[in-house]
Coordinates of C-alpha atoms in Angstrom, one line a residue:
M1 CA -10.6 -17.2 -4.2
Y2 CA -7.9 -15.0 -4.9
R3 CA -4.7 -13.7 -2.9
H4 CA -2.8 -10.6 -3.3
T5 CA 0.7 -10.3 -4.2
K6 CA 2.6 -7.1 -3.3
Q7 CA 2.8 -4.8 -6.2
V8 CA 3.3 -1.1 -5.4
V9 CA 3.6 1.6 -7.4
S10 CA 5.6 4.5 -5.6
A11 CA 5.6 8.4 -6.8
G12 CA 6.9 11.5 -5.1
V13 CA 10.2 11.5 -3.0
P14 CA 12.2 8.4 -2.7
A15 CA 11.5 7.1 1.1
E16 CA 14.4 7.5 2.0
Q17 CA 14.9 11.3 1.2
A18 CA 11.3 11.8 2.6
D19 CA 9.9 13.2 5.8
K20 CA 6.4 11.6 5.6
A21 CA 5.3 8.8 3.6
I22 CA 1.3 7.9 2.7
I23 CA -0.2 4.6 1.2
M24 CA -3.3 5.3 -0.9
L25 CA -5.8 2.3 -1.7
H26 CA -7.8 2.1 -4.7
G27 CA -11.0 1.3 -5.0
R28 CA -12.7 -1.7 -6.6
G29 CA -12.5 -1.9 -10.6
A30 CA -9.5 0.9 -10.5
S31 CA -5.7 0.3 -9.9
A32 CA -2.9 2.0 -7.9
N33 CA -2.1 4.4 -11.0
S34 CA -5.8 6.0 -10.6
I35 CA -5.3 6.7 -7.2
I36 CA -1.7 7.9 -7.3
S37 CA -3.3 10.7 -9.4
L38 CA -5.0 12.4 -7.1
K39 CA -1.5 13.3 -5.7
D40 CA -2.1 16.2 -8.2
H41 CA -5.0 17.9 -6.0
L42 CA -3.4 16.9 -2.4
E43 CA -0.5 18.8 -0.2
L44 CA 2.2 15.5 -1.0
D45 CA 5.2 17.8 -0.9
G46 CA 7.9 15.8 0.7
Y47 CA 5.9 12.3 1.0
A48 CA 7.2 9.5 -0.5
I49 CA 4.1 8.4 -1.9
F50 CA 2.8 4.3 -2.4
A51 CA 0.2 2.7 -4.1
P52 CA -0.4 -1.2 -3.7
Q53 CA -2.2 -2.8 -6.5
A54 CA -5.4 -5.0 -6.0
N55 CA -4.9 -8.3 -8.0
E56 CA -7.7 -8.7 -10.4
H57 CA -8.4 -4.9 -9.2
S58 CA -10.6 -5.6 -6.0
W59 CA -9.1 -6.0 -3.0
Y60 CA -12.0 -9.0 -1.9
P61 CA -14.6 -9.9 -4.0
Y62 CA -18.0 -9.1 -2.5
S63 CA -19.4 -6.2 -0.7
F64 CA -17.8 -4.8 2.6
M65 CA -20.8 -6.0 4.6
A66 CA -21.0 -9.5 3.7
P67 CA -20.1 -11.8 5.9
V68 CA -16.3 -11.9 6.9
Q69 CA -15.5 -15.3 5.6
N70 CA -17.1 -14.4 2.0
N71 CA -14.3 -12.0 1.6
Q72 CA -11.7 -14.4 2.5
P73 CA -8.6 -15.0 2.2
A74 CA -8.7 -12.0 -0.1
L75 CA -9.4 -9.8 2.5
D76 CA -7.0 -11.2 5.1
S77 CA -4.1 -11.3 2.3
A78 CA -5.1 -7.4 1.8
L79 CA -4.6 -6.3 5.1
E80 CA -1.1 -8.2 5.0
V81 CA -0.3 -6.3 1.7
I82 CA -0.7 -3.2 4.0
G83 CA 1.2 -4.8 7.1
E84 CA 3.6 -5.3 5.2
L85 CA 4.2 -1.8 2.9
V86 CA 4.2 -0.1 6.6
E87 CA 7.0 -2.0 7.5
D88 CA 8.5 -1.5 4.4
I89 CA 7.9 2.2 4.9
K90 CA 9.5 2.3 8.8
Q91 CA 12.7 0.3 7.6
K92 CA 13.5 3.1 5.1
G93 CA 13.5 5.5 8.1
I94 CA 9.9 6.8 8.2
A95 CA 8.5 6.8 11.5
Q96 CA 5.1 5.4 11.9
E97 CA 3.6 9.1 13.4
N98 CA 4.7 10.1 9.6
I99 CA 2.7 7.7 7.8
Y100 CA -0.4 8.8 6.1
F101 CA -3.5 6.3 4.9
L102 CA -5.7 7.3 1.7
G103 CA -8.7 5.3 0.4
F104 CA -11.7 5.7 -1.7
S105 CA -14.9 3.2 -2.0
Q106 CA -13.0 -0.3 -1.2
G107 CA -10.1 1.2 -0.4
A108 CA -11.6 3.6 2.1
C109 CA -13.2 0.2 3.8
L110 CA -9.6 -1.3 3.5
T111 CA -7.9 1.7 5.2
L112 CA -10.1 2.0 8.1
E113 CA -10.0 -1.5 8.5
Y114 CA -6.2 -1.7 8.8
I115 CA -6.0 1.1 10.8
T116 CA -8.5 0.0 13.7
R117 CA -7.4 -3.2 13.9
N118 CA -3.7 -1.5 14.2
A119 CA -4.4 1.7 15.9
G120 CA -1.5 3.7 17.0
S121 CA 0.0 7.3 16.4
Y122 CA -0.3 8.0 12.4
G123 CA 0.3 11.0 10.9
G124 CA -3.6 10.8 9.6
A125 CA -5.9 8.8 7.6
I126 CA -8.4 9.9 5.2
A127 CA -11.4 7.2 3.9
F128 CA -13.4 8.8 1.1
T129 CA -16.4 6.9 1.2
G130 CA -15.7 3.8 3.6
G131 CA -16.4 1.8 6.8
L132 CA -15.4 -0.9 8.8
I133 CA -15.7 -4.6 7.0
G134 CA -18.2 -7.3 7.9
E135 CA -21.8 -8.3 8.3
Q136 CA -21.3 -7.5 11.9
L137 CA -18.7 -5.2 13.3
V138 CA -16.8 -7.3 15.8
K139 CA -15.4 -5.0 18.4
E140 CA -12.6 -7.1 19.6
N141 CA -10.9 -7.0 16.0
Y142 CA -10.1 -3.3 16.9
K143 CA -7.3 -2.4 19.3
G144 CA -4.8 -0.1 20.5
D145 CA -5.0 3.5 21.1
F146 CA -4.6 6.4 17.9
N147 CA -3.3 9.0 20.4
N148 CA -5.6 11.7 18.7
T149 CA -4.4 10.9 15.0
P150 CA -6.7 12.9 12.8
I151 CA -9.0 10.9 10.6
L152 CA -11.2 11.9 7.9
V153 CA -14.5 10.0 6.9
T154 CA -16.5 10.9 4.1
T155 CA -19.6 9.6 2.2
G156 CA -22.9 10.7 0.4
D157 CA -26.1 10.0 1.7
P158 CA -27.5 7.9 0.6
D159 CA -24.6 6.2 -1.2
P160 CA -25.2 3.3 -3.3
H161 CA -22.5 1.1 -1.9
V162 CA -21.9 2.7 2.0
P163 CA -24.8 3.1 4.4
V164 CA -24.6 5.8 6.3
S165 CA -25.5 3.7 9.1
R166 CA -22.2 1.8 9.0
V167 CA -20.0 4.9 8.5
N168 CA -21.6 6.2 11.7
D169 CA -21.0 2.8 13.4
S170 CA -17.4 3.0 12.3
V171 CA -16.7 6.5 13.4
E172 CA -17.8 5.5 16.7
I173 CA -15.2 2.6 17.4
L174 CA -12.5 4.9 16.0
K175 CA -13.3 7.4 18.8
T176 CA -13.2 4.9 21.4
L177 CA -9.6 4.3 20.3
N178 CA -9.0 8.0 20.6
A179 CA -8.9 9.0 17.1
D180 CA -9.2 12.5 16.5
V181 CA -12.5 12.0 13.7
T182 CA -14.0 14.4 11.2
L183 CA -17.3 13.1 10.0
K184 CA -18.9 14.6 6.7
I185 CA -21.9 13.3 5.2
Y186 CA -22.9 14.9 1.6
K187 CA -26.9 14.8 1.2
G188 CA -27.1 13.6 -2.7
R189 CA -23.4 13.4 -3.2
Q190 CA -23.0 10.7 -6.1
H191 CA -20.3 8.1 -5.4
T192 CA -16.7 10.4 -6.5
I193 CA -14.8 12.4 -4.5
S194 CA -16.0 16.6 -4.2
H195 CA -13.4 19.3 -4.4
E196 CA -14.6 20.3 -0.3
E197 CA -13.4 16.4 0.4
L198 CA -9.7 17.2 -1.0
V199 CA -10.0 20.5 0.9
L200 CA -10.4 18.7 4.1
A201 CA -8.0 16.0 3.2
N202 CA -5.3 18.9 2.6
E203 CA -5.6 20.3 6.2
I204 CA -4.5 16.6 7.5
L205 CA -2.1 16.3 4.7
K206 CA -0.4 19.7 5.3
N207 CA 0.3 18.9 9.2

């Protein structure tokens, strides 16, 4: 099983000159460049933009609802890459409360898993079609206090990869850690990102 090396594509304002930073996590089979291309639809003026690239274009090999051990060591390695990137951004002078996260599909699951294991004051987080990771959710894994960090969670109903029940369970855990969650479930929506979701994301990003 594979581990990830830290390969990060960047865009936007150089971090040393930026007010805010965003970490963007691509989905399975996609790339850092593909998720960064969303910047053309997002309010990211003044942001330093970072998108790590998964080895083999996948953050972990199996479904996010497979037993966690089946997705190791890739999953822990992916979480480590994000943690190192957060530290790098802080070292460049951007405070944690000005760091934002965005992910789609597998990247949305990873976004939620990282921030919920490391709950704190962030700028905001956007999870386009995702939920917390594991066959069962182990609440002891999730700790900290979001201090009303705004978090947008969206999904289709039904979605071929992400059951609505898991999205709802994930949102409940986020709320117990004091996240300010907006949940949107779109009947019949394909496994994609809609215009309305981008509008909602921009409400978080422009604050």
